[in-house]
Tab-separated table of C-alpha atoms and ligand atoms in Angstrom:
chain	number	residue	atom	x	y	z
P	1443	MET	CA	179.542	155.673	108.169
P	1444	LEU	CA	179.719	159.354	108.983
P	1445	VAL	CA	176.949	161.688	107.844
P	1446	LYS	CA	177.466	165.428	108.218
P	1447	ASP	CA	174.756	168.058	107.914
P	1448	ILE	CA	172.789	166.495	105.037
P	1449	LYS	CA	170.074	168.645	103.511
P	1450	VAL	CA	167.688	167.307	100.872
P	1451	ARG	CA	165.037	169.084	98.793
P	1452	LEU	CA	162.355	167.167	96.915
P	1453	GLY	CA	160.123	169.262	94.699
P	1454	ASP	CA	159.883	172.668	96.329
P	1455	LYS	CA	160.174	171.327	99.876
P	1456	GLU	CA	163.213	170.739	102.078
P	1457	ILE	CA	162.702	167.216	103.513
P	1458	LEU	CA	165.961	166.720	105.450
P	1459	HIS	CA	167.145	169.782	107.337
P	1460	GLY	CA	170.777	169.056	108.225
P	1461	ILE	CA	171.057	165.435	109.352
P	1462	SER	CA	174.255	164.383	111.137
P	1463	PHE	CA	175.010	161.012	112.699
P	1464	SER	CA	177.553	158.239	112.760
P	1465	THR	CA	177.034	154.486	112.749
P	1466	GLU	CA	178.957	151.960	114.781
P	1467	GLY	CA	179.703	148.279	114.231
P	1468	GLY	CA	176.655	146.076	114.661
P	1469	ILE	CA	173.025	147.056	114.217
P	1470	ASN	CA	172.112	150.723	113.799
P	1471	VAL	CA	168.383	151.416	113.832
P	1472	ILE	CA	166.671	154.531	112.494
P	1473	LEU	CA	163.271	155.076	114.128
P	1474	GLY	CA	160.754	157.829	113.559
P	1475	PRO	CA	157.092	158.469	112.757
P	1476	ASN	CA	155.564	158.124	109.271
P	1477	GLY	CA	156.817	160.815	106.931
P	1478	SER	CA	159.740	161.823	109.143
P	1479	GLY	CA	162.303	161.292	106.347
P	1480	LYS	CA	163.744	157.819	106.991
P	1481	THR	CA	163.383	156.500	103.428
P	1482	THR	CA	164.593	159.795	101.957
P	1483	LEU	CA	167.640	159.574	104.223
P	1484	LEU	CA	168.484	155.984	103.182
P	1485	ARG	CA	168.020	156.850	99.496
P	1486	THR	CA	170.402	159.763	99.973
P	1487	LEU	CA	172.995	157.570	101.698
P	1488	ILE	CA	172.999	155.056	98.809
P	1489	GLY	CA	173.299	157.822	96.194
P	1490	MET	CA	169.762	157.669	94.743
P	1491	ILE	CA	169.060	161.227	95.911
P	1492	LYS	CA	171.622	164.014	95.719
P	1493	PRO	CA	171.729	166.183	98.832
P	1494	THR	CA	171.813	169.961	98.399
P	1495	GLU	CA	174.362	170.169	101.221
P	1496	GLY	CA	176.398	167.902	103.445
P	1497	GLU	CA	178.883	165.068	103.375
P	1498	ILE	CA	178.628	161.276	103.553
P	1499	GLN	CA	181.697	159.183	104.401
P	1500	ILE	CA	181.395	155.450	103.750
P	1501	ASN	CA	184.352	153.086	103.863
P	1502	LYS	CA	182.492	149.814	103.306
P	1503	ARG	CA	180.805	147.997	100.435
P	1504	ILE	CA	177.135	148.852	100.835
P	1505	SER	CA	174.087	146.857	99.809
P	1506	TYR	CA	170.494	148.074	99.970
P	1507	VAL	CA	167.106	146.465	100.507
P	1508	PRO	CA	164.244	148.811	99.592
P	1509	SER	CA	160.940	148.593	101.463
P	1510	GLU	CA	159.193	147.601	98.224
P	1511	PHE	CA	160.566	146.087	95.027
P	1512	PHE	CA	158.619	145.329	91.856
P	1513	PRO	CA	160.963	143.901	89.220
P	1514	ALA	CA	159.786	143.021	85.714
P	1515	GLN	CA	159.103	139.316	85.281
P	1516	MET	CA	162.193	137.707	86.791
P	1517	ARG	CA	163.039	134.441	88.474
P	1518	VAL	CA	164.303	134.613	92.033
P	1519	ARG	CA	167.802	133.516	90.939
P	1520	ASP	CA	167.917	136.416	88.446
P	1521	VAL	CA	166.780	138.880	91.110
P	1522	LEU	CA	169.631	137.643	93.322
P	1523	LEU	CA	172.179	138.002	90.517
P	1524	SER	CA	170.890	141.340	89.189
P	1525	GLY	CA	173.563	144.030	89.039
P	1526	GLU	CA	176.251	141.522	90.055
P	1527	LYS	CA	178.044	140.383	86.904
P	1528	ARG	CA	180.896	138.680	88.751
P	1529	ARG	CA	178.797	136.587	91.132
P	1530	LYS	CA	177.417	133.085	90.707
P	1531	ILE	CA	174.258	131.727	92.253
P	1532	ASP	CA	176.417	129.509	94.498
P	1533	ASP	CA	177.548	132.673	96.326
P	1534	TYR	CA	173.970	133.144	97.592
P	1535	ILE	CA	173.164	129.554	98.578
P	1536	GLU	CA	174.514	129.666	102.134
P	1537	ASN	CA	172.412	132.715	103.036
P	1538	ALA	CA	169.453	131.345	101.033
P	1539	LYS	CA	169.529	128.253	103.252
P	1540	ILE	CA	169.793	130.307	106.442
P	1541	LEU	CA	166.817	132.418	105.316
P	1542	GLY	CA	164.805	129.435	104.050
P	1543	VAL	CA	164.522	130.655	100.454
P	1544	GLU	CA	166.729	128.067	98.707
P	1545	ASP	CA	163.664	126.288	97.275
P	1546	PHE	CA	162.428	129.464	95.575
P	1547	LEU	CA	165.323	130.003	93.163
P	1548	ASP	CA	163.388	128.975	90.042
P	1549	ARG	CA	160.103	130.625	91.021
P	1550	GLU	CA	158.972	133.895	89.457
P	1551	PHE	CA	159.762	136.626	92.001
P	1552	TYR	CA	156.283	138.198	91.645
P	1553	SER	CA	154.669	134.881	92.662
P	1554	LEU	CA	156.236	134.930	96.141
P	1555	SER	CA	154.358	136.292	99.133
P	1556	SER	CA	155.465	139.720	100.350
P	1557	GLY	CA	157.297	138.146	103.308
P	1558	GLU	CA	159.088	135.654	101.021
P	1559	LYS	CA	160.104	138.483	98.658
P	1560	ARG	CA	161.570	140.313	101.609
P	1561	LEU	CA	163.605	137.259	102.665
P	1562	VAL	CA	164.995	136.947	99.103
P	1563	LEU	CA	166.049	140.619	99.087
P	1564	ILE	CA	167.662	140.248	102.512
P	1565	CYS	CA	169.552	137.206	101.157
P	1566	LYS	CA	170.861	139.343	98.266
P	1567	ALA	CA	171.937	142.212	100.502
P	1568	LEU	CA	173.532	139.983	103.149
P	1569	THR	CA	175.626	138.294	100.477
P	1570	GLU	CA	176.703	141.465	98.686
P	1571	GLY	CA	177.413	144.112	101.328
P	1572	ASP	CA	179.573	144.766	104.383
P	1573	LEU	CA	177.270	147.627	105.356
P	1574	VAL	CA	173.752	146.330	104.808
P	1575	ILE	CA	171.197	149.140	104.523
P	1576	MET	CA	167.578	147.996	104.771
P	1577	ASP	CA	164.363	150.022	104.657
P	1578	GLU	CA	161.815	148.418	106.999
P	1579	PRO	CA	163.170	144.846	106.747
P	1580	LEU	CA	160.718	143.597	109.369
P	1581	SER	CA	157.522	144.784	107.700
P	1582	ASN	CA	155.238	142.102	106.189
P	1583	LEU	CA	156.868	139.353	108.233
P	1584	ASP	CA	155.007	137.093	110.626
P	1585	LEU	CA	156.187	136.896	114.241
P	1586	ALA	CA	158.351	133.816	113.614
P	1587	ASN	CA	160.079	135.314	110.569
P	1588	LYS	CA	160.486	138.681	112.276
P	1589	THR	CA	162.244	137.004	115.201
P	1590	ARG	CA	164.274	134.896	112.758
P	1591	ILE	CA	165.486	137.955	110.839
P	1592	MET	CA	166.343	139.771	114.072
P	1593	ASN	CA	168.321	136.722	115.287
P	1594	ILE	CA	170.138	136.413	111.945
P	1595	MET	CA	171.027	140.117	112.006
P	1596	LYS	CA	172.290	139.779	115.574
P	1597	GLU	CA	174.414	136.763	114.641
P	1598	VAL	CA	175.798	138.262	111.415
P	1599	SER	CA	176.361	141.692	112.994
P	1600	LYS	CA	179.666	140.417	114.383
P	1601	MET	CA	180.913	140.483	110.772
P	1602	LYS	CA	178.672	143.060	109.116
P	1603	GLU	CA	177.298	146.457	109.923
P	1604	PHE	CA	173.566	147.117	109.528
P	1605	LEU	CA	171.666	150.356	109.100
P	1606	ILE	CA	167.936	149.741	109.102
P	1607	THR	CA	164.724	151.692	109.503
P	1608	SER	CA	161.836	150.258	111.455
P	1609	HIS	CA	158.480	150.919	113.054
P	1610	GLU	CA	158.998	147.931	115.349
P	1611	LEU	CA	160.214	149.311	118.655
P	1612	ASP	CA	161.359	145.885	119.891
P	1613	VAL	CA	164.183	146.077	117.328
P	1614	ILE	CA	165.787	148.358	119.932
P	1615	ASN	CA	166.603	145.149	121.845
P	1616	ILE	CA	169.027	143.914	119.184
P	1617	SER	CA	170.482	147.300	118.252
P	1618	ASN	CA	173.877	148.760	119.097
P	1619	LYS	CA	172.842	152.304	118.253
P	1620	VAL	CA	169.496	154.059	117.862
P	1621	ILE	CA	168.971	157.154	115.715
P	1622	ILE	CA	165.568	158.847	115.892
P	1623	VAL	CA	164.418	161.131	113.087
P	1624	LYS	CA	161.448	163.483	113.281
P	1625	ASN	CA	160.387	166.137	110.753
P	1626	GLY	CA	163.643	165.706	108.827
P	1627	GLU	CA	165.922	166.163	111.835
P	1628	VAL	CA	167.800	163.821	114.147
P	1629	VAL	CA	166.199	164.247	117.567
P	1630	TYR	CA	168.099	161.462	119.350
P	1631	GLN	CA	171.132	159.288	118.749
P	1632	GLY	CA	172.734	157.052	121.290
P	1633	LYS	CA	172.614	153.853	123.251
P	1634	PRO	CA	169.482	151.692	123.027
P	1635	SER	CA	169.325	151.510	126.822
P	1636	ASP	CA	168.922	155.299	126.943
P	1637	VAL	CA	165.814	155.277	124.734
P	1638	THR	CA	163.327	156.063	127.464
P	1639	GLU	CA	159.538	156.160	127.603
P	1640	GLU	CA	159.793	159.948	127.638
P	1641	VAL	CA	161.927	160.093	124.458
P	1642	LEU	CA	159.583	157.747	122.562
P	1643	SER	CA	156.358	159.336	123.839
P	1644	LYS	CA	157.558	162.767	122.736
P	1645	VAL	CA	158.658	161.538	119.296
P	1646	TYR	CA	155.470	159.595	118.493
P	1647	GLY	CA	153.061	161.920	120.308
P	1648	VAL	CA	151.378	159.093	122.229
P	1649	ARG	CA	152.092	157.740	125.698
P	1650	ILE	CA	154.492	154.807	125.365
P	1651	ARG	CA	155.342	152.599	128.354
P	1652	LYS	CA	158.474	150.457	128.534
P	1653	TYR	CA	158.387	147.129	130.392
P	1654	GLU	CA	161.119	144.574	130.837
P	1655	ILE	CA	160.478	140.852	130.406
P	1656	ASP	CA	163.353	138.333	130.463
P	1657	GLY	CA	165.826	141.185	130.059
P	1658	LYS	CA	164.099	142.501	126.904
P	1659	ALA	CA	162.297	145.799	126.585
P	1660	ILE	CA	158.653	145.618	125.543
P	1661	PHE	CA	156.969	148.836	124.403
P	1662	VAL	CA	153.258	149.370	124.840
P	1663	VAL	CA	151.098	152.335	123.864
P	1664	ASN	CA	148.611	153.339	126.523
Y	2430	ATP	N1	159.445	163.107	95.550
Y	2430	ATP	C1	158.913	163.796	96.584
Y	2430	ATP	N2	158.443	165.046	96.433
Y	2430	ATP	C2	157.939	165.743	97.472
Y	2430	ATP	N3	157.867	165.262	98.733
Y	2430	ATP	C3	158.327	164.008	98.942
Y	2430	ATP	C4	158.887	163.202	97.902
Y	2430	ATP	N4	159.250	162.008	98.422
Y	2430	ATP	C5	158.946	162.070	99.742
Y	2430	ATP	N5	158.388	163.257	100.050
Y	2430	ATP	C6	157.921	163.683	101.390
Y	2430	ATP	O1	159.024	163.645	102.272
Y	2430	ATP	C7	158.597	163.293	103.586
Y	2430	ATP	C8	159.439	162.148	104.112
Y	2430	ATP	O2	159.110	160.974	103.401
Y	2430	ATP	P1	159.858	159.581	103.698
Y	2430	ATP	O3	159.270	158.563	102.776
Y	2430	ATP	O4	161.303	159.800	103.655
Y	2430	ATP	O5	159.391	159.310	105.215
Y	2430	ATP	P2	159.507	157.989	106.093
Y	2430	ATP	O6	160.022	158.407	107.424
Y	2430	ATP	O7	160.274	156.941	105.369
Y	2430	ATP	O8	157.975	157.579	106.207
Y	2430	ATP	P3	157.247	156.150	106.436
Y	2430	ATP	O9	157.615	155.715	107.835
Y	2430	ATP	O10	155.806	156.538	106.334
Y	2430	ATP	O11	157.691	155.222	105.367
Y	2430	ATP	C9	157.108	162.982	103.477
Y	2430	ATP	O12	156.374	164.098	103.912
Y	2430	ATP	C10	156.893	162.733	101.988
Y	2430	ATP	O13	155.584	163.081	101.587
């Protein structure tokens, strides 16, 4: 995906002020403080919001997982099949098993916990897209499920490209590219290994320390 100089206005305010970045194969992570424009950017990339300026080049089939989803009364199997007239439920079973949601197919979607809902939506997106765009896929997940989703993304990223937003800095460990947005602008894009304490501390406005344990970066605010 190539994004060139995207500007977005919502109401009477310009929210994105000329965003440019490219994604690479694997896992691309968009980080940034609350209100920096991450969700607005994803909604623009999937066509929900029309930019006032700029260009978006996408040459893959995209699927999208919003950060929140409140469908009318629907069973899980109908949520999976929604918008996909040519698919059968069998198409989703392999990913449903991997994600541990195969027993939920006949449950009402609203009756699932927020973490279970998220796993169902990830199952849908993983099955349908080659470029899987997810808004905060790790929120509302316990530590085990968070690690599970990160491992699944890592495994599947050999075949699929991901573009996700997150507030979890340890997602940097599984990423191939990091894009940092602040106040509607890209302030950093590059290799995860180059995301330093200084870069993060400046972006979030608090002192962030980076430690390494078993080859993985751990980020701590102090
Ligand atoms: N429809 C709207 N009209 C006016 N302002 C809006 C609208 N939608 C979003 N905004 C503003 O745009 C800014 C960016 O919001 P956005 O949801 O994209 O941020 P975010 O980085 O995803 O935040 P968070 O991490 O808190 O989810 C915020 O200041 C928000 O209040």
